[in-house]
């Protein structure tokens, strides 16, 4: 019996090793898109891959694709090797999967990716995707258009007067390794209190300091919005996976971050392939504000060894 | 970055140790009150489950089946974001209520199994000697039930401590949430989570130690007799 069990284990190990050795795809981890399933995302990406392959120009004809420079790296890479997508609810679980070789690479917004590799030399950038501008917005419960409008007014004013750019510079772009300083919130007597969910899972954009208090870009931007709206802000720390439940259950009024994919469109050459159908983060019951953070580049990060 | 520098960053820098202690306190507080309430409720559900009235037995069975069969995270989210969504109850209180409900179902079954394992003939013999029903239960059945249930009760406490690690979903900053926050901040998930595991392991051993101590005291008491 013992011999039989040993033989069985050996066969399984052998089968596993040969399966792994013959792998002709890349296991890629991304943060969960709340508005779509892993299968739908995979199917959308596979469709995109099929559509892109015949359109990709030969090396000598790359000039023809001059207007698609930003897409080139992504398309080349996607066609060369199929990406099998794995969703992770948190950056932490995604890192664990990468470290344990469950996945080969992870995709992160540039500021988050830079923070990751600056703080842990075990990671390195495999390549950058200058694919399309990506944005993050506040999320509100469907129907709460009054608060959405107030936030939009504040964000647009902050964008216009350069406050957004200044906060991004001070709290994200010039802060790859260090910890951001604490921001004070102005108290308004007898004013409404807006409860905002933060996760601490997207440093340095959504960040929780060593003493357990939310600090950095999330607090800086919310403090500024609070001042402009003359309302008090109360930060509520929750798990990233509970963001929509917190909004739906009205435990919070605003969720600090949702990826805003409303504006994503593939280039004309890929007619009918609207990327927002694939990369859908916003749920039916959630409405989004004007974006408050934008970046052009996603980093594909893997283990340094 | 050397290992000691990483440890310093995880445990000391910026008062991190204090945040970990606060998270630990939250975990212990929720576990302790849930255990207390859960044990009382579990004893009550067990009494219903062993009642001679059919409807009470049925109600207790349904309670146990539902609560034991449902994931505690789902129950917690349902309670916090659904049932008590409009109440002004603190998240900690809702968590304690949820874990009490859940652990009560487990304890009810544990007590029932332990009572069933005792020899009913001993109680009957006590009754013929003039013991009241309560005396028979308190002096004959209960000491045996405690002895039988003790090892599984200990496991239930350790399980309860581990179950509370999901309270981050309802805005409570417990030990797991603190560890996750530190891992995200330092980008050192493996080491940080290993430290978190060691702390949970320490808690489990404290529980084990308390039970071992009670066993030791009991044995000494019996030796003195």
Short mmCIF file of C-alpha atoms in Angstrom, two decimals:
data_model
loop_
_atom_site.label_atom_id
_atom_site.label_comp_id
_atom_site.label_asym_id
_atom_site.label_seq_id
_atom_site.Cartn_x
_atom_site.Cartn_y
_atom_site.Cartn_z
CA UNK A 1 0.00 0.00 0.00
CA UNK A 2 2.83 2.36 0.97
CA UNK A 3 4.62 1.60 -2.30
CA UNK A 4 1.43 2.25 -4.24
CA UNK A 5 0.92 5.63 -2.50
CA UNK A 6 4.56 6.61 -3.11
CA UNK A 7 4.21 5.67 -6.78
CA UNK A 8 0.98 7.69 -7.03
CA UNK A 9 2.63 10.77 -5.48
CA UNK A 10 5.60 10.38 -7.84
CA UNK A 11 3.30 10.19 -10.88
CA UNK A 12 1.45 13.33 -9.75
CA UNK A 13 4.70 15.20 -9.19
CA UNK A 14 5.99 14.15 -12.57
CA UNK A 15 2.74 15.16 -14.25
CA UNK A 16 2.83 18.52 -12.46
CA UNK A 17 6.44 19.16 -13.44
CA UNK A 18 5.87 18.28 -17.07
CA UNK A 19 2.72 20.43 -17.14
CA UNK A 20 4.64 23.39 -15.74
CA UNK A 21 7.56 22.85 -18.11
CA UNK A 22 5.36 22.95 -21.19
CA UNK A 23 3.67 26.21 -20.22
CA UNK A 24 3.37 28.53 -23.21
CA UNK A 25 1.50 31.34 -21.51
CA UNK A 26 2.17 33.90 -18.82
CA UNK A 27 0.18 33.88 -15.58
CA UNK A 28 -0.53 37.52 -14.86
CA UNK A 29 -2.02 38.99 -11.70
CA UNK A 30 -4.12 42.14 -11.64
CA UNK A 31 -6.22 43.84 -9.00
CA UNK A 32 -9.81 42.67 -9.25
CA UNK A 33 -12.05 44.58 -11.63
CA UNK A 34 -15.24 44.67 -9.61
CA UNK A 35 -17.56 45.02 -12.60
CA UNK A 36 -16.48 41.91 -14.47
CA UNK A 37 -15.53 38.32 -13.78
CA UNK A 38 -12.12 36.76 -14.29
CA UNK A 39 -13.56 34.66 -17.14
CA UNK A 40 -15.14 37.67 -18.86
CA UNK A 41 -11.91 39.61 -18.56
CA UNK A 42 -9.92 36.68 -19.96
CA UNK A 43 -12.32 36.22 -22.82
CA UNK A 44 -12.19 39.96 -23.65
CA UNK A 45 -8.41 39.92 -23.58
CA UNK A 46 -8.25 36.80 -25.77
CA UNK A 47 -10.62 38.42 -28.26
CA UNK A 48 -8.40 41.48 -28.29
CA UNK A 49 -5.35 39.29 -28.88
CA UNK A 50 -7.01 37.59 -31.85
CA UNK A 51 -8.03 40.94 -33.30
CA UNK A 52 -4.58 42.45 -32.83
CA UNK A 53 -2.47 39.60 -34.27
CA UNK A 54 -3.28 40.10 -37.97
CA UNK A 55 -3.08 43.87 -37.62
CA UNK A 56 0.39 44.00 -36.11
CA UNK A 57 2.79 45.35 -38.71
CA UNK A 58 6.05 43.70 -39.62
CA UNK A 59 9.13 45.35 -38.15
CA UNK A 60 9.87 47.25 -41.39
CA UNK A 61 6.35 48.66 -41.48
CA UNK A 62 6.25 49.91 -37.89
CA UNK A 63 6.14 53.45 -39.21
CA UNK A 64 2.59 52.79 -40.29
CA UNK A 65 1.74 52.42 -36.62
CA UNK A 66 3.26 55.71 -35.67
CA UNK A 67 0.02 56.87 -34.12
CA UNK A 68 -0.12 53.75 -31.98
CA UNK A 69 3.29 54.09 -30.37
CA UNK A 70 1.77 53.95 -26.94
CA UNK A 71 0.11 50.65 -27.69
CA UNK A 72 2.96 48.98 -29.48
CA UNK A 73 4.70 47.37 -26.51
CA UNK A 74 1.48 46.01 -25.12
CA UNK A 75 0.26 44.62 -28.42
CA UNK A 76 3.58 43.00 -29.26
CA UNK A 77 3.80 41.44 -25.86
CA UNK A 78 0.19 40.30 -25.86
CA UNK A 79 0.46 38.62 -29.25
CA UNK A 80 3.75 36.94 -28.48
CA UNK A 81 2.48 35.29 -25.33
CA UNK A 82 -1.03 34.73 -24.09
CA UNK A 83 -1.74 36.22 -20.68
CA UNK A 84 -3.80 34.08 -18.33
CA UNK A 85 -5.35 36.57 -15.98
CA UNK A 86 -5.77 36.05 -12.25
CA UNK A 87 -7.76 38.51 -10.16
CA UNK A 88 -6.56 39.46 -6.68
CA UNK A 89 -8.60 41.48 -4.21
CA UNK A 90 -5.57 43.09 -2.69
CA UNK A 91 -2.07 44.08 -3.64
CA UNK A 92 -0.87 42.01 -0.73
CA UNK A 93 -2.36 38.72 -1.95
CA UNK A 94 -1.09 39.48 -5.45
CA UNK A 95 2.44 39.94 -4.11
CA UNK A 96 2.18 36.68 -2.18
CA UNK A 97 1.13 34.87 -5.36
CA UNK A 98 4.07 36.35 -7.23
CA UNK A 99 6.53 35.44 -4.48
CA UNK A 100 5.24 31.86 -4.41
CA UNK A 101 5.48 31.60 -8.25
CA UNK A 102 1.74 31.08 -8.65
CA UNK A 103 1.89 33.89 -11.17
CA UNK A 104 4.73 35.22 -13.30
CA UNK A 105 4.01 38.93 -13.32
CA UNK A 106 1.72 41.57 -11.90
CA UNK A 107 0.38 44.73 -13.46
CA UNK A 108 0.28 47.89 -11.36
CA UNK A 109 -0.25 51.60 -11.90
CA UNK A 110 3.14 53.28 -12.25
CA UNK A 111 3.20 55.09 -8.87
CA UNK A 112 2.20 51.94 -7.00
CA UNK A 113 4.68 49.82 -8.96
CA UNK A 114 7.48 52.32 -8.29
CA UNK A 115 6.65 52.30 -4.58
CA UNK A 116 6.75 48.49 -4.62
CA UNK A 117 10.13 48.11 -6.28
CA UNK A 118 11.64 50.97 -4.25
CA UNK A 119 10.67 49.25 -1.01
CA UNK A 120 11.51 45.71 -1.95
CA UNK A 121 14.54 44.90 -4.14
CA UNK A 122 13.20 41.40 -4.79
CA UNK A 123 10.98 42.87 -7.51
CA UNK A 124 11.90 44.42 -10.83
CA UNK A 125 10.10 46.03 -13.73
CA UNK A 126 9.75 43.61 -16.65
CA UNK A 127 8.32 46.22 -18.99
CA UNK A 128 6.13 49.31 -19.03
CA UNK A 129 2.81 49.56 -20.75
CA UNK A 130 2.25 52.99 -22.19
CA UNK A 131 -1.09 51.72 -23.32
CA UNK A 132 -3.61 54.34 -22.39
CA UNK A 133 -4.25 56.92 -19.73
CA UNK A 134 -5.78 55.37 -16.64
CA UNK A 135 -7.60 57.17 -13.89
CA UNK A 136 -8.93 56.73 -10.37
CA UNK A 137 -12.12 58.29 -9.09
CA UNK A 138 -14.19 58.48 -5.93
CA UNK A 139 -17.18 56.13 -5.81
CA UNK A 140 -20.65 57.09 -4.52
CA UNK A 141 -23.80 55.05 -4.06
CA UNK A 142 -26.07 55.24 -7.11
CA UNK A 143 -28.47 58.13 -6.58
CA UNK A 144 -26.15 60.20 -4.43
CA UNK A 145 -25.66 62.66 -7.27
CA UNK A 146 -25.69 65.67 -4.93
CA UNK A 147 -22.47 64.58 -3.23
CA UNK A 148 -21.01 63.45 -6.55
CA UNK A 149 -21.66 66.93 -7.95
CA UNK A 150 -20.03 68.62 -4.97
CA UNK A 151 -16.95 66.42 -5.25
CA UNK A 152 -16.78 66.99 -9.01
CA UNK A 153 -16.87 70.76 -8.53
CA UNK A 154 -14.06 70.54 -5.97
CA UNK A 155 -11.93 68.20 -8.10
CA UNK A 156 -12.32 70.32 -11.25
CA UNK A 157 -11.39 73.46 -9.30
CA UNK A 158 -8.36 71.67 -7.81
CA UNK A 159 -7.30 70.56 -11.27
CA UNK A 160 -7.69 74.07 -12.64
CA UNK A 161 -5.75 75.85 -9.91
CA UNK A 162 -2.95 73.27 -9.88
CA UNK A 163 -3.73 71.83 -6.44
CA UNK A 164 -4.13 68.29 -7.79
CA UNK A 165 -0.77 68.46 -9.56
CA UNK A 166 0.89 69.85 -6.41
CA UNK A 167 -0.55 67.12 -4.17
CA UNK A 168 0.45 64.43 -6.66
CA UNK A 169 3.96 65.83 -6.74
CA UNK A 170 4.29 66.11 -2.95
CA UNK A 171 2.56 62.91 -1.90
CA UNK A 172 3.12 60.46 -4.76
CA UNK A 173 5.65 61.35 -7.43
CA UNK A 174 8.43 62.61 -5.16
CA UNK A 175 7.84 59.97 -2.56
CA UNK A 176 8.93 56.63 -3.95
CA UNK A 177 10.38 55.21 -0.72
CA UNK A 178 9.71 57.51 2.22
CA UNK A 179 6.53 57.78 4.18
CA UNK A 180 4.29 60.73 3.53
CA UNK A 181 3.69 63.18 6.33
CA UNK A 182 0.40 63.34 8.19
CA UNK A 183 -2.21 65.81 6.99
CA UNK A 184 -4.53 67.67 9.33
CA UNK A 185 -8.21 67.96 8.64
CA UNK A 186 -9.97 71.25 9.27
CA UNK A 187 -12.95 70.87 11.61
CA UNK A 188 -16.14 72.71 10.74
CA UNK A 189 -18.55 73.22 13.59
CA UNK A 190 -22.09 71.91 12.96
CA UNK A 191 -21.15 70.92 9.42
CA UNK A 192 -22.08 67.63 7.77
CA UNK A 193 -19.57 64.78 8.14
CA UNK A 194 -18.72 62.79 5.04
CA UNK A 195 -17.54 59.24 5.76
CA UNK A 196 -14.91 58.09 3.29
CA UNK A 197 -13.68 54.49 3.01
CA UNK A 198 -9.95 54.07 2.54
CA UNK A 199 -8.17 50.74 2.14
CA UNK A 200 -4.44 51.38 2.56
CA UNK A 201 -3.97 48.87 -0.23
CA UNK A 202 -2.76 51.13 -3.00
CA UNK A 203 0.33 52.86 -1.58
CA UNK A 204 1.32 55.62 -1.90
CA UNK A 205 -2.07 56.77 -3.26
CA UNK A 206 -4.17 55.01 -0.62
CA UNK A 207 -1.84 54.69 2.32
CA UNK A 208 -2.02 53.82 6.03
CA UNK A 209 0.92 54.92 8.17
CA UNK A 210 2.82 52.96 10.80
CA UNK A 211 0.67 54.40 13.58
CA UNK A 212 -2.44 53.05 11.86
CA UNK A 213 -3.81 56.36 10.59
CA UNK A 214 -4.49 57.01 6.93
CA UNK A 215 -1.79 59.39 5.71
CA UNK A 216 -0.56 60.76 2.43
CA UNK A 217 -2.29 61.41 -0.86
CA UNK A 218 -5.64 60.05 0.29
CA UNK A 219 -5.71 62.31 3.33
CA UNK A 220 -4.22 65.27 1.46
CA UNK A 221 -6.83 65.27 -1.28
CA UNK A 222 -9.71 64.61 1.12
CA UNK A 223 -8.54 67.35 3.47
CA UNK A 224 -8.51 69.76 0.53
CA UNK A 225 -11.97 68.67 -0.61
CA UNK A 226 -13.28 69.01 2.97
CA UNK A 227 -11.94 72.58 3.13
CA UNK A 228 -13.52 73.50 -0.19
CA UNK A 229 -16.89 71.96 0.66
CA UNK A 230 -16.69 73.24 4.27
CA UNK A 231 -17.58 69.78 5.50
CA UNK A 232 -15.93 67.40 7.94
CA UNK A 233 -14.30 64.25 6.60
CA UNK A 234 -14.17 61.03 8.60
CA UNK A 235 -11.91 58.29 7.26
CA UNK A 236 -13.04 54.69 7.65
CA UNK A 237 -10.45 51.99 7.04
CA UNK A 238 -11.87 48.87 5.33
CA UNK A 239 -10.67 45.91 3.27
CA UNK A 240 -10.52 46.66 -0.48
CA UNK A 241 -12.94 43.80 -1.15
CA UNK A 242 -15.60 45.42 1.04
CA UNK A 243 -15.65 48.80 -0.74
CA UNK A 244 -18.90 48.27 -2.62
CA UNK A 245 -20.64 46.57 0.31
CA UNK A 246 -19.74 49.57 2.47
CA UNK A 247 -21.33 51.92 -0.07
CA UNK A 248 -24.40 49.76 -0.63
CA UNK A 249 -24.96 49.35 3.11
CA UNK A 250 -24.53 53.15 3.53
CA UNK A 251 -21.81 52.62 6.11
CA UNK A 252 -19.77 55.15 4.14
CA UNK A 253 -20.76 57.97 1.77
CA UNK A 254 -17.71 57.82 -0.47
CA UNK A 255 -15.14 55.19 -1.40
CA UNK A 256 -11.67 56.60 -1.95
CA UNK A 257 -10.77 54.71 -5.06
CA UNK A 258 -12.31 52.95 -8.01
CA UNK A 259 -10.52 52.61 -11.30
CA UNK A 260 -12.43 54.76 -13.74
CA UNK A 261 -12.60 52.93 -17.06
CA UNK A 262 -15.46 54.87 -18.62
CA UNK A 263 -13.20 56.71 -21.04
CA UNK A 264 -11.15 53.75 -22.28
CA UNK A 265 -11.32 53.13 -25.99
CA UNK A 266 -9.21 51.04 -28.29
CA UNK A 267 -7.75 52.79 -31.35
CA UNK A 268 -9.83 52.96 -34.50
CA UNK A 269 -7.89 50.13 -36.09
CA UNK A 270 -9.45 47.81 -33.52
CA UNK A 271 -13.02 48.74 -34.31
CA UNK A 272 -15.58 47.21 -31.99
CA UNK A 273 -13.00 46.41 -29.35
CA UNK A 274 -13.93 48.80 -26.64
CA UNK A 275 -11.60 48.12 -23.76
CA UNK A 276 -14.03 49.39 -21.18
CA UNK A 277 -16.14 46.27 -21.70
CA UNK A 278 -13.17 44.27 -20.52
CA UNK A 279 -11.71 46.52 -17.87
CA UNK A 280 -14.88 47.29 -15.99
CA UNK A 281 -14.32 48.24 -12.37
CA UNK A 282 -17.45 50.16 -11.60
CA UNK A 283 -20.52 48.26 -10.49
CA UNK A 284 -24.10 49.03 -11.42
CA UNK A 285 -24.86 50.56 -8.03
CA UNK A 286 -21.82 52.84 -7.98
CA UNK A 287 -21.37 56.21 -9.64
CA UNK A 288 -17.96 57.81 -10.07
CA UNK A 289 -16.56 61.28 -9.63
CA UNK A 290 -14.29 63.15 -12.00
CA UNK A 291 -10.89 61.44 -11.91
CA UNK A 292 -8.53 62.79 -9.25
CA UNK A 293 -5.48 60.81 -10.25
CA UNK A 294 -4.25 59.99 -13.72
CA UNK A 295 -1.30 58.03 -15.02
CA UNK A 296 -0.11 56.96 -18.45
CA UNK A 297 1.97 53.96 -17.63
CA UNK A 298 1.27 50.61 -16.04
CA UNK A 299 4.25 48.61 -14.86
CA UNK A 300 4.55 44.89 -15.36
CA UNK A 301 6.53 43.69 -12.40
CA UNK A 302 8.04 40.32 -11.60
CA UNK A 303 10.60 38.73 -9.34
CA UNK A 304 14.14 39.99 -9.77
CA UNK A 305 15.51 36.46 -9.98
CA UNK B 1 18.13 46.20 3.03
CA UNK B 2 19.27 43.82 5.75
CA UNK B 3 16.89 41.54 7.63
CA UNK B 4 17.24 43.58 10.84
CA UNK B 5 16.42 46.78 8.92
CA UNK B 6 13.32 45.13 7.49
CA UNK B 7 12.29 43.97 10.97
CA UNK B 8 12.86 47.48 12.34
CA UNK B 9 10.70 48.93 9.57
CA UNK B 10 7.93 46.40 10.21
CA UNK B 11 7.90 46.37 14.00
CA UNK B 12 9.37 49.60 15.33
CA UNK B 13 9.51 52.46 12.84
CA UNK B 14 6.86 55.13 13.35
CA UNK B 15 5.42 53.40 16.43
CA UNK B 16 4.41 50.32 14.47
CA UNK B 17 4.61 48.10 17.58
CA UNK B 18 1.94 50.23 19.24
CA UNK B 19 -0.38 49.81 16.24
CA UNK B 20 0.19 46.04 16.38
CA UNK B 21 -0.66 46.02 20.10
CA UNK B 22 -3.84 48.00 19.44
CA UNK B 23 -4.81 45.50 16.73
CA UNK B 24 -4.04 42.63 19.08
CA UNK B 25 -6.19 44.25 21.75
CA UNK B 26 -9.07 44.50 19.28
CA UNK B 27 -8.71 40.81 18.34
CA UNK B 28 -8.59 39.70 21.99
CA UNK B 29 -11.52 41.93 22.97
CA UNK B 30 -13.79 40.65 20.19
CA UNK B 31 -12.76 37.03 20.84
CA UNK B 32 -13.24 37.29 24.62
CA UNK B 33 -16.70 38.87 24.57
CA UNK B 34 -17.84 36.61 21.72
CA UNK B 35 -16.73 33.57 23.68
CA UNK B 36 -18.49 34.75 26.81
CA UNK B 37 -21.79 35.52 25.06
CA UNK B 38 -21.44 32.55 22.72
CA UNK B 39 -20.98 30.14 25.61
CA UNK B 40 -24.08 31.43 27.41
CA UNK B 41 -26.13 31.40 24.20
CA UNK B 42 -24.70 28.00 23.27
CA UNK B 43 -25.79 26.55 26.62
CA UNK B 44 -29.28 27.96 26.06
CA UNK B 45 -29.47 26.59 22.51
CA UNK B 46 -28.24 23.23 23.82
CA UNK B 47 -31.05 23.23 26.40
CA UNK B 48 -33.55 23.92 23.61
CA UNK B 49 -31.96 21.24 21.43
CA UNK B 50 -32.41 18.68 24.23
CA UNK B 51 -35.85 19.92 25.22
CA UNK B 52 -38.81 17.55 25.28
CA UNK B 53 -40.86 20.11 23.32
CA UNK B 54 -40.62 19.27 19.64
CA UNK B 55 -40.93 22.83 18.28
CA UNK B 56 -38.09 24.09 20.51
CA UNK B 57 -35.92 21.16 19.45
CA UNK B 58 -36.69 21.94 15.82
CA UNK B 59 -35.94 25.67 16.24
CA UNK B 60 -32.60 24.91 17.91
CA UNK B 61 -31.70 22.41 15.17
CA UNK B 62 -32.48 24.96 12.43
CA UNK B 63 -30.37 27.58 14.25
CA UNK B 64 -27.43 25.19 14.56
CA UNK B 65 -27.63 23.99 10.97
CA UNK B 66 -27.76 27.54 9.55
CA UNK B 67 -25.10 29.06 11.77
CA UNK B 68 -22.66 26.18 11.54
CA UNK B 69 -23.15 25.86 7.80
CA UNK B 70 -22.62 29.47 6.80
CA UNK B 71 -19.25 31.21 6.45
CA UNK B 72 -18.73 33.65 9.28
CA UNK B 73 -17.49 36.40 6.92
CA UNK B 74 -20.78 36.29 4.97
CA UNK B 75 -22.73 36.43 8.21
CA UNK B 76 -20.63 39.34 9.46
CA UNK B 77 -21.08 41.33 6.25
CA UNK B 78 -24.80 40.55 6.22
CA UNK B 79 -25.14 41.77 9.80
CA UNK B 80 -23.00 44.89 9.40
CA UNK B 81 -24.02 46.04 5.93
CA UNK B 82 -27.56 44.61 6.00
CA UNK B 83 -29.34 43.85 9.27
CA UNK B 84 -27.66 46.59 11.35
CA UNK B 85 -26.85 48.94 8.44
CA UNK B 86 -29.05 51.72 9.79
CA UNK B 87 -28.31 51.17 13.46
CA UNK B 88 -25.84 53.27 15.40
CA UNK B 89 -24.18 50.19 16.89
CA UNK B 90 -20.40 50.22 16.78
CA UNK B 91 -18.74 47.80 14.37
CA UNK B 92 -17.08 46.04 17.33
CA UNK B 93 -20.46 45.34 18.94
CA UNK B 94 -21.88 43.95 15.69
CA UNK B 95 -18.80 41.76 15.30
CA UNK B 96 -19.20 40.44 18.85
CA UNK B 97 -22.89 39.68 18.24
CA UNK B 98 -22.05 37.89 14.97
CA UNK B 99 -19.24 35.79 16.39
CA UNK B 100 -21.33 35.00 19.47
CA UNK B 101 -24.16 33.72 17.25
CA UNK B 102 -21.73 31.64 15.26
CA UNK B 103 -19.74 30.20 18.13
CA UNK B 104 -22.95 29.50 20.08
CA UNK B 105 -24.03 27.01 17.42
CA UNK B 106 -20.72 25.16 17.75
CA UNK B 107 -20.80 25.24 21.55
CA UNK B 108 -24.43 24.04 21.64
CA UNK B 109 -23.48 20.94 19.67
CA UNK B 110 -20.37 20.45 21.76
CA UNK B 111 -22.37 20.56 24.98
CA UNK B 112 -25.05 18.26 23.60
CA UNK B 113 -22.46 15.70 22.54
CA UNK B 114 -20.76 15.95 25.95
CA UNK B 115 -24.03 15.55 27.86
CA UNK B 116 -24.95 12.56 25.68
CA UNK B 117 -21.59 10.99 26.51
CA UNK B 118 -22.31 10.98 30.25
CA UNK B 119 -24.00 8.06 31.93
CA UNK B 120 -27.61 9.03 32.61
CA UNK B 121 -27.89 6.14 35.09
CA UNK B 122 -25.67 8.05 37.53
CA UNK B 123 -28.15 10.93 37.67
CA UNK B 124 -31.03 8.49 38.15
CA UNK B 125 -29.11 6.85 41.00
CA UNK B 126 -28.53 10.28 42.55
CA UNK B 127 -32.25 11.06 42.28
CA UNK B 128 -33.13 7.85 44.14
CA UNK B 129 -30.73 9.02 46.88
CA UNK B 130 -32.72 12.22 47.25
CA UNK B 131 -30.82 14.62 44.97
CA UNK B 132 -32.96 17.24 43.22
CA UNK B 133 -32.82 17.43 39.39
CA UNK B 134 -30.65 20.59 39.61
CA UNK B 135 -28.34 18.97 42.18
CA UNK B 136 -28.04 15.89 40.00
CA UNK B 137 -27.09 18.04 37.03
CA UNK B 138 -24.72 20.34 38.96
CA UNK B 139 -22.94 17.69 41.00
CA UNK B 140 -23.02 14.63 38.72
CA UNK B 141 -23.49 15.63 35.06
CA UNK B 142 -21.83 19.06 34.84
CA UNK B 143 -18.36 18.07 36.15
CA UNK B 144 -18.27 15.22 33.63
CA UNK B 145 -19.52 17.46 30.81
CA UNK B 146 -16.80 19.99 31.57
CA UNK B 147 -14.15 17.28 31.52
CA UNK B 148 -15.41 15.80 28.22
CA UNK B 149 -15.97 19.17 26.50
CA UNK B 150 -12.74 20.84 27.62
CA UNK B 151 -10.37 19.77 24.78
CA UNK B 152 -12.88 20.63 22.03
CA UNK B 153 -13.85 23.88 23.79
CA UNK B 154 -10.18 24.84 23.76
CA UNK B 155 -10.06 24.23 19.99
CA UNK B 156 -13.24 26.26 19.57
CA UNK B 157 -11.60 29.23 21.33
CA UNK B 158 -8.54 29.01 19.11
CA UNK B 159 -10.80 28.74 16.04
CA UNK B 160 -12.80 31.75 17.21
CA UNK B 161 -9.63 33.84 17.52
CA UNK B 162 -8.73 32.86 13.97
CA UNK B 163 -12.26 33.56 12.65
CA UNK B 164 -12.08 37.12 13.93
CA UNK B 165 -9.36 37.84 11.37
CA UNK B 166 -12.08 38.84 8.87
CA UNK B 167 -13.32 41.87 10.82
CA UNK B 168 -11.30 44.20 8.56
CA UNK B 169 -14.22 43.85 6.14
CA UNK B 170 -16.44 45.77 8.55
CA UNK B 171 -14.02 48.62 9.25
CA UNK B 172 -12.44 47.15 12.39
CA UNK B 173 -8.68 47.39 12.64
CA UNK B 174 -7.77 44.08 14.26
CA UNK B 175 -4.46 42.23 14.27
CA UNK B 176 -4.87 40.86 10.72
CA UNK B 177 -5.82 44.27 9.34
CA UNK B 178 -2.83 45.89 11.05
CA UNK B 179 -0.54 43.20 9.64
CA UNK B 180 -2.02 43.70 6.16
CA UNK B 181 -1.58 47.46 6.43
CA UNK B 182 2.04 47.07 7.50
CA UNK B 183 2.66 44.59 4.66
CA UNK B 184 1.20 47.06 2.15
CA UNK B 185 3.18 49.96 3.60
CA UNK B 186 6.52 48.14 3.76
CA UNK B 187 5.91 45.92 0.71
CA UNK B 188 7.29 42.98 2.71
CA UNK B 189 4.31 40.61 2.79
CA UNK B 190 6.13 37.35 3.56
CA UNK B 191 7.97 38.56 6.66
CA UNK B 192 5.06 40.66 7.94
CA UNK B 193 2.55 37.84 7.59
CA UNK B 194 4.97 35.41 9.23
CA UNK B 195 5.17 37.80 12.20
CA UNK B 196 1.36 37.99 12.26
CA UNK B 197 1.16 34.20 12.24
CA UNK B 198 3.59 34.00 15.16
CA UNK B 199 1.42 36.40 17.17
CA UNK B 200 -1.71 34.32 16.45
CA UNK B 201 0.27 31.22 17.37
CA UNK B 202 1.25 32.93 20.63
CA UNK B 203 -2.42 33.62 21.36
CA UNK B 204 -3.27 29.97 20.69
CA UNK B 205 -0.53 28.88 23.09
CA UNK B 206 -1.77 31.28 25.76
CA UNK B 207 -5.19 29.61 25.48
CA UNK B 208 -3.48 26.22 25.63
CA UNK B 209 -1.49 27.38 28.67
CA UNK B 210 -4.61 28.56 30.50
CA UNK B 211 -6.29 25.18 29.95
CA UNK B 212 -3.14 23.32 30.97
CA UNK B 213 -3.02 25.43 34.13
CA UNK B 214 -6.65 24.64 34.99
CA UNK B 215 -5.91 20.94 34.43
CA UNK B 216 -2.89 21.20 36.73
CA UNK B 217 -4.86 23.02 39.44
CA UNK B 218 -7.68 20.48 39.19
CA UNK B 219 -5.23 17.57 39.48
CA UNK B 220 -3.59 19.18 42.53
CA UNK B 221 -6.97 19.79 44.14
CA UNK B 222 -7.92 16.14 43.63
CA UNK B 223 -4.54 15.00 45.02
CA UNK B 224 -5.10 17.09 48.17
CA UNK B 225 -8.50 15.42 48.64
#
